[in-house]
mmCIF file of C-alpha atoms in Angstrom:
data_model
loop_
_atom_site.group_PDB
_atom_site.id
_atom_site.type_symbol
_atom_site.label_atom_id
_atom_site.label_comp_id
_atom_site.label_asym_id
_atom_site.label_seq_id
_atom_site.Cartn_x
_atom_site.Cartn_y
_atom_site.Cartn_z
ATOM 1 C CA UNK A 61 -8.818 -17.829 32.819
ATOM 2 C CA UNK A 62 -8.099 -15.606 29.967
ATOM 3 C CA UNK A 63 -9.020 -16.439 26.643
ATOM 4 C CA UNK A 64 -7.150 -15.724 23.876
ATOM 5 C CA UNK A 65 -8.493 -14.780 20.132
ATOM 6 C CA UNK A 66 -8.478 -18.013 18.646
ATOM 7 C CA UNK A 67 -8.462 -16.104 15.202
ATOM 8 C CA UNK A 68 -4.834 -15.948 15.404
ATOM 9 C CA UNK A 69 -4.297 -19.593 15.817
ATOM 10 C CA UNK A 70 -5.719 -19.956 12.201
ATOM 11 C CA UNK A 71 -3.069 -17.677 10.919
ATOM 12 C CA UNK A 72 -0.775 -19.850 8.348
ATOM 13 C CA UNK A 73 3.030 -19.822 9.457
ATOM 14 C CA UNK A 74 4.675 -16.143 10.280
ATOM 15 C CA UNK A 75 3.607 -12.981 8.068
ATOM 16 C CA UNK A 76 4.902 -13.359 4.369
ATOM 17 C CA UNK A 77 8.183 -10.624 4.681
ATOM 18 C CA UNK A 78 9.301 -12.406 8.396
ATOM 19 C CA UNK A 79 9.491 -15.917 6.685
ATOM 20 C CA UNK A 80 11.685 -14.063 3.535
ATOM 21 C CA UNK A 81 13.962 -12.254 6.095
ATOM 22 C CA UNK A 82 14.145 -15.663 8.084
ATOM 23 C CA UNK A 83 15.446 -17.411 4.675
ATOM 24 C CA UNK A 84 17.494 -14.786 3.888
ATOM 25 C CA UNK A 85 19.397 -14.838 7.354
ATOM 26 C CA UNK A 86 20.036 -18.550 7.345
ATOM 27 C CA UNK A 87 21.551 -18.274 3.606
ATOM 28 C CA UNK A 88 23.732 -15.186 5.204
ATOM 29 C CA UNK A 89 25.043 -17.473 7.334
ATOM 30 C CA UNK A 90 26.679 -19.888 4.971
ATOM 31 C CA UNK A 91 28.669 -17.260 3.710
ATOM 32 C CA UNK A 92 27.450 -16.134 0.249
ATOM 33 C CA UNK A 93 30.090 -15.668 -2.287
ATOM 34 C CA UNK A 94 29.003 -12.411 -3.340
ATOM 35 C CA UNK A 95 26.656 -9.604 -1.343
ATOM 36 C CA UNK A 96 23.203 -9.965 -1.616
ATOM 37 C CA UNK A 97 21.116 -7.345 -3.584
ATOM 38 C CA UNK A 98 17.720 -6.848 -1.953
ATOM 39 C CA UNK A 99 14.766 -6.477 -4.343
ATOM 40 C CA UNK A 100 12.371 -8.077 -1.851
ATOM 41 C CA UNK A 101 10.742 -5.870 0.923
ATOM 42 C CA UNK A 102 9.479 -2.611 -0.673
ATOM 43 C CA UNK A 103 11.602 -0.314 1.459
ATOM 44 C CA UNK A 104 12.836 2.899 0.209
ATOM 45 C CA UNK A 105 16.454 3.627 0.249
ATOM 46 C CA UNK A 106 16.733 7.577 -1.089
ATOM 47 C CA UNK A 107 16.898 9.996 2.098
ATOM 48 C CA UNK A 108 14.352 12.250 2.883
ATOM 49 C CA UNK A 109 14.467 15.354 0.944
ATOM 50 C CA UNK A 110 15.903 18.731 1.738
ATOM 51 C CA UNK A 111 12.388 20.499 1.967
ATOM 52 C CA UNK A 112 10.991 17.926 4.325
ATOM 53 C CA UNK A 113 14.539 18.064 6.860
ATOM 54 C CA UNK A 114 14.325 21.912 6.607
ATOM 55 C CA UNK A 115 10.634 21.602 7.726
ATOM 56 C CA UNK A 116 11.653 19.119 10.576
ATOM 57 C CA UNK A 117 14.449 21.149 11.580
ATOM 58 C CA UNK A 118 12.250 24.098 12.017
ATOM 59 C CA UNK A 119 9.427 22.038 13.945
ATOM 60 C CA UNK A 120 11.968 20.491 15.908
ATOM 61 C CA UNK A 121 13.268 23.730 17.044
ATOM 62 C CA UNK A 122 9.755 24.740 18.072
ATOM 63 C CA UNK A 123 9.419 22.099 20.330
ATOM 64 C CA UNK A 124 12.504 23.406 22.102
ATOM 65 C CA UNK A 125 10.536 26.608 23.099
ATOM 66 C CA UNK A 126 7.604 26.858 25.374
ATOM 67 C CA UNK A 127 5.999 29.467 23.778
ATOM 68 C CA UNK A 128 5.866 27.274 20.405
ATOM 69 C CA UNK A 129 5.960 23.577 21.994
ATOM 70 C CA UNK A 130 3.096 21.420 21.189
ATOM 71 C CA UNK A 131 1.606 18.542 22.986
ATOM 72 C CA UNK A 132 -1.514 16.453 22.041
ATOM 73 C CA UNK A 133 -2.785 17.014 18.905
ATOM 74 C CA UNK A 134 -6.273 18.231 19.688
ATOM 75 C CA UNK A 135 -7.760 19.615 16.032
ATOM 76 C CA UNK A 136 -10.238 17.536 13.605
ATOM 77 C CA UNK A 137 -9.040 14.205 12.769
ATOM 78 C CA UNK A 138 -6.079 13.883 15.179
ATOM 79 C CA UNK A 139 -4.421 16.255 12.543
ATOM 80 C CA UNK A 140 -3.174 19.966 12.789
ATOM 81 C CA UNK A 141 -5.209 21.872 10.110
ATOM 82 C CA UNK A 142 -2.002 23.000 8.297
ATOM 83 C CA UNK A 143 -1.615 19.334 6.827
ATOM 84 C CA UNK A 144 -5.336 18.570 6.554
ATOM 85 C CA UNK A 145 -5.472 21.795 4.120
ATOM 86 C CA UNK A 146 -2.614 20.827 2.502
ATOM 87 C CA UNK A 147 -3.616 17.278 1.515
ATOM 88 C CA UNK A 148 -7.264 19.028 0.744
ATOM 89 C CA UNK A 149 -5.731 21.450 -2.005
ATOM 90 C CA UNK A 150 -3.849 18.460 -3.237
ATOM 91 C CA UNK A 151 -6.775 16.847 -4.191
ATOM 92 C CA UNK A 152 -8.552 20.467 -5.675
ATOM 93 C CA UNK A 153 -5.591 21.012 -7.677
ATOM 94 C CA UNK A 154 -6.337 17.367 -9.224
ATOM 95 C CA UNK A 155 -9.984 17.985 -9.806
ATOM 96 C CA UNK A 156 -11.121 16.507 -6.492
ATOM 97 C CA UNK A 157 -13.213 18.373 -4.245
ATOM 98 C CA UNK A 158 -12.463 16.853 -0.528
ATOM 99 C CA UNK A 159 -13.354 18.830 2.566
ATOM 100 C CA UNK A 160 -10.551 18.942 5.136
ATOM 101 C CA UNK A 161 -12.573 17.191 7.974
ATOM 102 C CA UNK A 162 -13.119 14.242 5.363
ATOM 103 C CA UNK A 163 -9.064 13.835 5.943
ATOM 104 C CA UNK A 164 -7.714 11.241 8.708
ATOM 105 C CA UNK A 165 -3.947 11.754 9.417
ATOM 106 C CA UNK A 166 -2.541 8.556 10.596
ATOM 107 C CA UNK A 167 1.289 6.755 10.951
ATOM 108 C CA UNK A 168 0.535 4.541 8.060
ATOM 109 C CA UNK A 169 -1.619 3.433 5.300
ATOM 110 C CA UNK A 170 -0.554 -0.276 6.524
ATOM 111 C CA UNK A 171 -2.252 0.938 9.845
ATOM 112 C CA UNK A 172 -5.398 2.252 8.533
ATOM 113 C CA UNK A 173 -5.893 -0.804 5.987
ATOM 114 C CA UNK A 174 -5.676 -3.012 9.174
ATOM 115 C CA UNK A 175 -7.803 -1.071 11.190
ATOM 116 C CA UNK A 176 -10.448 -0.108 9.001
ATOM 117 C CA UNK A 177 -12.439 -3.333 9.495
ATOM 118 C CA UNK A 178 -13.331 -1.917 13.197
ATOM 119 C CA UNK A 179 -16.054 0.185 11.935
ATOM 120 C CA UNK A 180 -17.636 -2.741 10.388
ATOM 121 C CA UNK A 181 -19.474 -5.602 11.381
ATOM 122 C CA UNK A 182 -17.832 -9.109 11.790
ATOM 123 C CA UNK A 183 -20.518 -10.594 9.196
ATOM 124 C CA UNK A 184 -19.617 -8.767 6.423
ATOM 125 C CA UNK A 185 -18.468 -10.632 3.412
ATOM 126 C CA UNK A 186 -14.843 -9.563 2.051
ATOM 127 C CA UNK A 187 -13.335 -9.632 -1.179
ATOM 128 C CA UNK A 188 -9.810 -9.385 -1.836
ATOM 129 C CA UNK A 189 -8.098 -8.894 -5.345
ATOM 130 C CA UNK A 190 -5.804 -12.135 -5.738
ATOM 131 C CA UNK A 191 -2.692 -11.780 -5.607
ATOM 132 C CA UNK A 192 -3.253 -9.206 -2.528
ATOM 133 C CA UNK A 193 -1.256 -7.121 -0.326
ATOM 134 C CA UNK A 194 -1.142 -9.609 2.782
ATOM 135 C CA UNK A 195 -2.577 -6.721 5.268
ATOM 136 C CA UNK A 196 -5.815 -6.847 3.844
ATOM 137 C CA UNK A 197 -6.296 -10.949 4.030
ATOM 138 C CA UNK A 198 -4.656 -11.469 7.713
ATOM 139 C CA UNK A 199 -6.320 -8.666 9.106
ATOM 140 C CA UNK A 200 -9.708 -9.856 8.670
ATOM 141 C CA UNK A 201 -8.598 -13.331 9.493
ATOM 142 C CA UNK A 202 -7.637 -11.953 12.938
ATOM 143 C CA UNK A 203 -11.066 -10.450 13.109
ATOM 144 C CA UNK A 204 -12.951 -13.640 12.066
ATOM 145 C CA UNK A 205 -14.155 -12.569 8.740
ATOM 146 C CA UNK A 206 -12.006 -15.013 6.705
ATOM 147 C CA UNK A 207 -13.056 -18.107 7.985
ATOM 148 C CA UNK A 208 -10.613 -21.006 8.137
ATOM 149 C CA UNK A 209 -7.495 -21.440 5.940
ATOM 150 C CA UNK A 210 -7.684 -24.515 3.940
ATOM 151 C CA UNK A 211 -4.157 -24.188 3.296
ATOM 152 C CA UNK A 212 -4.668 -22.304 -0.207
ATOM 153 C CA UNK A 213 -7.394 -20.411 0.678
ATOM 154 C CA UNK A 214 -9.760 -18.513 3.480
ATOM 155 C CA UNK A 215 -12.923 -20.518 3.420
ATOM 156 C CA UNK A 216 -15.165 -16.878 3.632
ATOM 157 C CA UNK A 217 -13.255 -14.817 1.592
ATOM 158 C CA UNK A 218 -14.143 -13.881 -1.750
ATOM 159 C CA UNK A 219 -10.976 -14.376 -4.048
ATOM 160 C CA UNK A 220 -10.833 -12.228 -7.148
ATOM 161 C CA UNK A 221 -8.338 -13.504 -9.621
ATOM 162 C CA UNK A 222 -6.007 -11.046 -11.131
ATOM 163 C CA UNK A 223 -4.322 -12.817 -13.936
ATOM 164 C CA UNK A 224 -2.258 -12.041 -17.023
ATOM 165 C CA UNK A 225 -5.575 -13.338 -19.125
ATOM 166 C CA UNK A 226 -7.774 -10.669 -17.331
ATOM 167 C CA UNK A 227 -4.825 -7.492 -17.481
ATOM 168 C CA UNK A 228 -4.106 -8.101 -13.513
ATOM 169 C CA UNK A 229 -7.926 -6.372 -12.840
ATOM 170 C CA UNK A 230 -10.721 -8.597 -11.224
ATOM 171 C CA UNK A 231 -14.150 -9.038 -13.325
ATOM 172 C CA UNK A 232 -17.169 -8.541 -10.764
ATOM 173 C CA UNK A 233 -17.774 -11.569 -8.849
ATOM 174 C CA UNK A 234 -20.641 -14.119 -9.154
ATOM 175 C CA UNK A 235 -23.501 -14.846 -7.131
ATOM 176 C CA UNK A 236 -21.891 -14.063 -3.647
ATOM 177 C CA UNK A 237 -21.861 -10.078 -3.386
ATOM 178 C CA UNK A 238 -19.127 -8.673 -1.140
ATOM 179 C CA UNK A 239 -19.915 -5.866 1.057
ATOM 180 C CA UNK A 240 -15.956 -4.886 1.453
ATOM 181 C CA UNK A 241 -14.179 -4.834 -1.690
ATOM 182 C CA UNK A 242 -10.180 -4.209 -1.558
ATOM 183 C CA UNK A 243 -8.709 -2.770 -4.510
ATOM 184 C CA UNK A 244 -5.153 -1.432 -4.536
ATOM 185 C CA UNK A 245 -4.089 0.680 -7.736
ATOM 186 C CA UNK A 246 -1.225 1.493 -8.786
ATOM 187 C CA UNK A 247 -1.082 -2.325 -7.513
ATOM 188 C CA UNK A 248 0.768 -4.234 -4.818
ATOM 189 C CA UNK A 249 2.301 -6.914 -5.835
ATOM 190 C CA UNK A 250 1.642 -6.681 -9.762
ATOM 191 C CA UNK A 251 2.681 -2.896 -10.427
ATOM 192 C CA UNK A 252 -0.208 -2.549 -12.794
ATOM 193 C CA UNK A 253 -2.687 0.206 -12.837
ATOM 194 C CA UNK A 254 -6.715 0.657 -13.224
ATOM 195 C CA UNK A 255 -8.291 2.978 -15.655
ATOM 196 C CA UNK A 256 -11.008 5.016 -14.959
ATOM 197 C CA UNK A 257 -13.563 2.909 -16.675
ATOM 198 C CA UNK A 258 -12.537 -0.191 -15.163
ATOM 199 C CA UNK A 259 -12.948 1.376 -11.392
ATOM 200 C CA UNK A 260 -16.488 2.996 -13.005
ATOM 201 C CA UNK A 261 -17.626 -0.761 -13.286
ATOM 202 C CA UNK A 262 -16.603 -1.560 -9.450
ATOM 203 C CA UNK A 263 -18.218 1.935 -8.090
ATOM 204 C CA UNK A 264 -21.400 1.493 -9.756
ATOM 205 C CA UNK A 265 -21.573 -2.274 -8.567
ATOM 206 C CA UNK A 266 -20.615 -1.033 -5.257
ATOM 207 C CA UNK A 267 -23.370 1.718 -5.074
ATOM 208 C CA UNK A 268 -25.938 -0.750 -6.427
ATOM 209 C CA UNK A 269 -25.355 -3.528 -3.730
ATOM 210 C CA UNK A 270 -24.450 -1.150 -0.724
ATOM 211 C CA UNK A 271 -20.941 -2.358 -0.739
ATOM 212 C CA UNK A 272 -17.830 -0.377 0.286
ATOM 213 C CA UNK A 273 -14.742 -0.294 -1.742
ATOM 214 C CA UNK A 274 -11.507 0.136 0.301
ATOM 215 C CA UNK A 275 -9.243 1.862 -1.886
ATOM 216 C CA UNK A 276 -5.480 1.436 -1.504
ATOM 217 C CA UNK A 277 -3.857 3.980 -3.431
ATOM 218 C CA UNK A 278 -0.356 4.356 -1.537
ATOM 219 C CA UNK A 279 1.502 4.476 -5.160
ATOM 220 C CA UNK A 280 -0.553 7.255 -6.845
ATOM 221 C CA UNK A 281 2.608 9.334 -6.920
ATOM 222 C CA UNK A 282 4.175 6.768 -9.221
ATOM 223 C CA UNK A 283 1.742 6.940 -11.806
ATOM 224 C CA UNK A 284 3.467 8.139 -15.493
ATOM 225 C CA UNK A 285 0.668 7.433 -17.842
ATOM 226 C CA UNK A 286 -1.927 10.111 -18.670
ATOM 227 C CA UNK A 287 -5.693 8.272 -18.137
ATOM 228 C CA UNK A 288 -4.713 6.676 -15.165
ATOM 229 C CA UNK A 289 -6.697 7.949 -12.084
ATOM 230 C CA UNK A 290 -4.870 9.281 -8.926
ATOM 231 C CA UNK A 291 -7.870 8.695 -7.330
ATOM 232 C CA UNK A 292 -10.933 6.841 -6.635
ATOM 233 C CA UNK A 293 -12.856 10.073 -6.118
ATOM 234 C CA UNK A 294 -12.161 10.886 -10.140
ATOM 235 C CA UNK A 295 -15.180 8.143 -10.507
ATOM 236 C CA UNK A 296 -18.347 9.281 -10.640
ATOM 237 C CA UNK A 297 -20.501 7.743 -7.889
ATOM 238 C CA UNK A 298 -17.354 6.858 -5.464
ATOM 239 C CA UNK A 299 -18.002 9.277 -2.922
ATOM 240 C CA UNK A 300 -20.940 7.283 -1.885
ATOM 241 C CA UNK A 301 -18.993 3.594 -2.117
ATOM 242 C CA UNK A 302 -15.168 4.246 -1.301
ATOM 243 C CA UNK A 303 -12.575 4.566 0.998
ATOM 244 C CA UNK A 304 -9.216 5.919 0.045
ATOM 245 C CA UNK A 305 -5.941 5.201 1.580
ATOM 246 C CA UNK A 306 -2.751 7.122 0.877
ATOM 247 C CA UNK A 307 0.675 7.432 2.347
ATOM 248 C CA UNK A 308 3.973 9.249 2.705
ATOM 249 C CA UNK A 309 6.115 6.164 2.805
ATOM 250 C CA UNK A 310 6.671 5.528 -0.790
ATOM 251 C CA UNK A 311 5.509 8.855 -2.108
ATOM 252 C CA UNK A 312 8.347 10.964 -0.164
ATOM 253 C CA UNK A 313 10.330 8.291 1.551
ATOM 254 C CA UNK A 314 8.360 8.038 5.324
ATOM 255 C CA UNK A 315 8.911 4.508 5.721
ATOM 256 C CA UNK A 316 11.032 5.366 8.603
ATOM 257 C CA UNK A 317 9.162 8.462 9.298
ATOM 258 C CA UNK A 318 5.275 7.287 9.229
ATOM 259 C CA UNK A 319 2.681 9.543 8.074
ATOM 260 C CA UNK A 320 -0.531 8.607 5.781
ATOM 261 C CA UNK A 321 -3.851 9.738 5.533
ATOM 262 C CA UNK A 322 -7.135 8.093 4.831
ATOM 263 C CA UNK A 323 -10.310 9.948 3.256
ATOM 264 C CA UNK A 324 -13.992 8.940 4.024
ATOM 265 C CA UNK A 325 -16.497 11.634 2.422
ATOM 266 C CA UNK A 326 -19.189 12.451 4.511
ATOM 267 C CA UNK A 327 -21.879 11.254 1.774
ATOM 268 C CA UNK A 328 -20.754 7.576 2.422
ATOM 269 C CA UNK A 329 -23.342 6.212 4.956
ATOM 270 C CA UNK A 330 -24.187 2.598 5.716
ATOM 271 C CA UNK A 331 -27.455 1.652 7.692
ATOM 272 C CA UNK A 332 -27.997 5.274 8.508
ATOM 273 C CA UNK A 333 -24.653 5.995 9.913
ATOM 274 C CA UNK A 334 -21.626 8.098 8.865
ATOM 275 C CA UNK A 335 -18.625 6.281 8.105
ATOM 276 C CA UNK A 336 -16.923 9.336 8.798
ATOM 277 C CA UNK A 337 -18.104 9.810 11.971
ATOM 278 C CA UNK A 338 -17.655 6.243 12.963
ATOM 279 C CA UNK A 339 -13.711 6.306 11.851
ATOM 280 C CA UNK A 340 -13.327 9.483 13.707
ATOM 281 C CA UNK A 341 -14.614 7.975 16.592
ATOM 282 C CA UNK A 342 -12.504 5.025 16.381
ATOM 283 C CA UNK A 343 -9.436 7.087 15.846
ATOM 284 C CA UNK A 344 -10.198 9.486 18.772
ATOM 285 C CA UNK A 345 -10.551 6.031 20.927
ATOM 286 C CA UNK A 346 -7.609 4.153 20.146
ATOM 287 C CA UNK A 347 -5.227 6.992 18.334
ATOM 288 C CA UNK A 348 -3.235 9.919 19.436
ATOM 289 C CA UNK A 349 -2.236 11.342 16.206
ATOM 290 C CA UNK A 350 0.976 11.414 14.331
ATOM 291 C CA UNK A 351 4.025 13.938 16.217
ATOM 292 C CA UNK A 352 3.715 17.822 15.367
ATOM 293 C CA UNK A 353 7.624 17.337 13.617
ATOM 294 C CA UNK A 354 6.044 14.518 11.425
ATOM 295 C CA UNK A 355 3.145 16.517 10.417
ATOM 296 C CA UNK A 356 5.190 19.372 9.348
ATOM 297 C CA UNK A 357 7.539 17.186 7.483
ATOM 298 C CA UNK A 358 4.829 15.807 5.642
ATOM 299 C CA UNK A 359 2.960 19.560 5.018
ATOM 300 C CA UNK A 360 6.296 20.306 3.161
ATOM 301 C CA UNK A 361 6.108 17.605 0.506
ATOM 302 C CA UNK A 362 3.183 19.482 -0.915
ATOM 303 C CA UNK A 363 5.465 22.919 -1.469
ATOM 304 C CA UNK A 364 6.361 23.800 -4.577
ATOM 305 C CA UNK A 365 10.342 22.815 -3.683
ATOM 306 C CA UNK A 366 9.016 19.611 -2.317
ATOM 307 C CA UNK A 367 7.019 18.567 -5.176
ATOM 308 C CA UNK A 368 10.079 19.259 -7.311
ATOM 309 C CA UNK A 369 12.469 17.168 -5.140
ATOM 310 C CA UNK A 370 9.949 14.179 -4.483
ATOM 311 C CA UNK A 371 9.194 14.129 -8.220
ATOM 312 C CA UNK A 372 12.867 13.763 -8.992
ATOM 313 C CA UNK A 373 13.188 11.119 -6.599
ATOM 314 C CA UNK A 374 10.228 9.095 -7.680
ATOM 315 C CA UNK A 375 12.022 9.433 -10.926
ATOM 316 C CA UNK A 376 14.720 7.773 -9.637
ATOM 317 C CA UNK A 377 12.718 4.862 -8.597
ATOM 318 C CA UNK A 378 10.785 4.466 -11.621
ATOM 319 C CA UNK A 379 14.050 4.512 -13.679
ATOM 320 C CA UNK A 380 14.953 1.436 -12.037
ATOM 321 C CA UNK A 381 11.915 -0.246 -12.588
ATOM 322 C CA UNK A 382 12.782 0.277 -16.198
ATOM 323 C CA UNK A 383 15.957 -1.249 -15.808
ATOM 324 C CA UNK A 384 14.655 -4.263 -13.756
ATOM 325 C CA UNK A 385 11.895 -4.595 -16.350
ATOM 326 C CA UNK A 386 13.579 -4.269 -19.586
ATOM 327 C CA UNK A 387 16.691 -6.441 -18.120
ATOM 328 C CA UNK A 388 14.459 -9.393 -17.339
ATOM 329 C CA UNK A 389 12.421 -9.083 -20.677
ATOM 330 C CA UNK A 390 15.845 -9.314 -22.519
ATOM 331 C CA UNK A 391 16.744 -12.460 -20.067
ATOM 332 C CA UNK A 392 13.749 -14.457 -21.458
ATOM 333 C CA UNK A 393 11.126 -13.522 -18.539
ATOM 334 C CA UNK A 394 7.488 -12.574 -19.094
ATOM 335 C CA UNK A 395 7.167 -9.068 -16.900
ATOM 336 C CA UNK A 396 4.490 -6.928 -15.913
ATOM 337 C CA UNK A 397 4.367 -3.496 -14.154
ATOM 338 C CA UNK A 398 7.043 -0.961 -13.655
ATOM 339 C CA UNK A 399 5.759 1.587 -15.625
ATOM 340 C CA UNK A 400 2.774 3.232 -13.245
ATOM 341 C CA UNK A 401 4.615 1.773 -10.011
ATOM 342 C CA UNK A 402 7.433 0.623 -7.974
ATOM 343 C CA UNK A 403 6.856 -2.890 -8.790
ATOM 344 C CA UNK A 404 7.852 -5.821 -11.256
ATOM 345 C CA UNK A 405 5.748 -9.111 -11.656
ATOM 346 C CA UNK A 406 7.808 -11.289 -13.207
ATOM 347 C CA UNK A 407 6.689 -14.864 -14.504
ATOM 348 C CA UNK A 408 8.923 -17.981 -13.006
ATOM 349 C CA UNK A 409 10.411 -19.445 -16.162
ATOM 350 C CA UNK A 410 10.158 -23.260 -16.608
ATOM 351 C CA UNK A 411 7.053 -23.376 -14.628
ATOM 352 C CA UNK A 412 8.580 -23.913 -11.368
ATOM 353 C CA UNK A 413 7.217 -22.633 -8.061
ATOM 354 C CA UNK A 414 7.393 -19.242 -6.668
ATOM 355 C CA UNK A 415 9.368 -20.198 -3.717
ATOM 356 C CA UNK A 416 11.528 -22.197 -5.481
ATOM 357 C CA UNK A 417 12.641 -19.497 -7.919
ATOM 358 C CA UNK A 418 13.116 -17.103 -5.227
ATOM 359 C CA UNK A 419 15.412 -19.802 -3.395
ATOM 360 C CA UNK A 420 17.005 -20.097 -6.973
ATOM 361 C CA UNK A 421 17.973 -16.387 -7.120
ATOM 362 C CA UNK A 422 19.006 -16.125 -3.508
ATOM 363 C CA UNK A 423 21.178 -18.657 -3.808
ATOM 364 C CA UNK A 424 22.929 -18.703 -7.202
ATOM 365 C CA UNK A 425 22.533 -14.417 -8.046
ATOM 366 C CA UNK A 426 22.423 -13.532 -4.239
ATOM 367 C CA UNK A 427 19.355 -11.615 -5.145
ATOM 368 C CA UNK A 428 16.555 -11.111 -2.703
ATOM 369 C CA UNK A 429 12.861 -10.956 -4.406
ATOM 370 C CA UNK A 430 9.492 -11.825 -3.194
ATOM 371 C CA UNK A 431 7.647 -15.030 -4.061
ATOM 372 C CA UNK A 432 3.958 -14.475 -5.652
ATOM 373 C CA UNK A 433 2.716 -17.243 -3.999
ATOM 374 C CA UNK A 434 2.746 -15.167 -0.728
ATOM 375 C CA UNK A 435 0.482 -12.499 -2.072
ATOM 376 C CA UNK A 436 -1.997 -15.405 -2.771
ATOM 377 C CA UNK A 437 -3.410 -18.556 -4.899
ATOM 378 C CA UNK A 438 -3.028 -16.304 -8.279
ATOM 379 C CA UNK A 439 0.221 -15.277 -7.315
ATOM 380 C CA UNK A 440 2.098 -18.665 -7.708
ATOM 381 C CA UNK A 441 4.239 -18.933 -10.649
ATOM 382 C CA UNK A 442 5.732 -15.125 -10.100
ATOM 383 C CA UNK A 443 7.952 -13.047 -8.064
ATOM 384 C CA UNK A 444 7.692 -9.978 -7.064
ATOM 385 C CA UNK A 445 11.110 -7.428 -7.534
ATOM 386 C CA UNK A 446 11.033 -3.816 -6.309
ATOM 387 C CA UNK A 447 12.629 -0.657 -7.598
ATOM 388 C CA UNK A 448 13.925 0.932 -4.201
ATOM 389 C CA UNK A 449 17.514 -0.279 -4.377
ATOM 390 C CA UNK A 450 20.471 1.696 -5.452
ATOM 391 C CA UNK A 451 20.951 2.610 -9.294
ATOM 392 C CA UNK A 452 24.043 0.595 -9.307
ATOM 393 C CA UNK A 453 23.067 -2.535 -7.114
ATOM 394 C CA UNK A 454 19.824 -2.648 -9.254
ATOM 395 C CA UNK A 455 21.646 -2.959 -12.230
ATOM 396 C CA UNK A 456 24.180 -5.693 -10.833
ATOM 397 C CA UNK A 457 20.943 -7.678 -9.778
ATOM 398 C CA UNK A 458 19.451 -7.806 -13.147
ATOM 399 C CA UNK A 459 22.911 -8.886 -14.631
ATOM 400 C CA UNK A 460 22.879 -11.592 -12.081
ATOM 401 C CA UNK A 461 19.764 -12.596 -12.734
ATOM 402 C CA UNK A 462 20.289 -12.825 -16.685
ATOM 403 C CA UNK A 463 23.336 -14.916 -16.037
ATOM 404 C CA UNK A 464 21.800 -17.802 -14.386
ATOM 405 C CA UNK A 465 18.694 -18.292 -16.662
#
């Protein structure tokens, strides 16, 4: 008889966003009085920029001719040189030296954040910021590192509270030293971003204890304030303790195109083994690379034309974020984020729960948000709103919310 992975049976209910979808479908079936406006799931709405589309057209044309057709990518790290070199050079322009064979191209930062655990032992102690992107927690629970779910927390995880009192950035843990530390900046869901000084504290801690920081930098392109690092490798000592995840999804609208990359410095070793080499072995076994057409599209995002066009799109989303943040503040809510990230973190009024406020906004304003409780215990009492909608719909959603508060 085949035996299943019992850890899956420990997972509470469904993944956060399918549960939101279930509630929204049930409400939609009742025939709401107004069209729904979705500010919940962080999917982009603006189209791929012209430079990207043109690159894809050229690549598709190449695939139609025998002399330029491409099959499996047999180059280093499952990535074509042209894309790895473009990524390498983009780091260099920002003052960070990364070798091209330290860059691993994949089909998404979500995939890499979830799969990176393959190269680490099951006895590692895992720390997550709280609130947290659910993938970090659920994939470790599936692997068996999280222990049991007690109805609020996983018993074996180290939760690092991120609250208004500490500026939504965690303090160092107590006596229990984590081996793997997930940090996301700019943060999903709170929309806040860590300073270089804040990250330096964690880098020093990780190096002192032999821990590894798993740094999700998927939203770095939204950083608008000076002094906020775009990469953890801007921090002294990070190359010996950190792995960085980046994505083209929100940066360049690739949520439906799928491309990302992970950077693992060759200086990063644990127990005498190169984590770069381990990840290379893992990817070579389980992954055959992103398609040639998509990699050409990703390369185009680094061209001068692509950079200017993407900057306009990001500016569009950041303006939406400003509209949401200012509108909710004017309506009397306490809000955070929305400056260096496309997310706004709003405190629920009158102490009501996250899911109750989610239902109120859905049923009375026909606006879909994300309940903060779905991101962890410290997310209770908040909802997350995204800036990825249309400008007119976003402004209308803010007006609707203001009218029911």
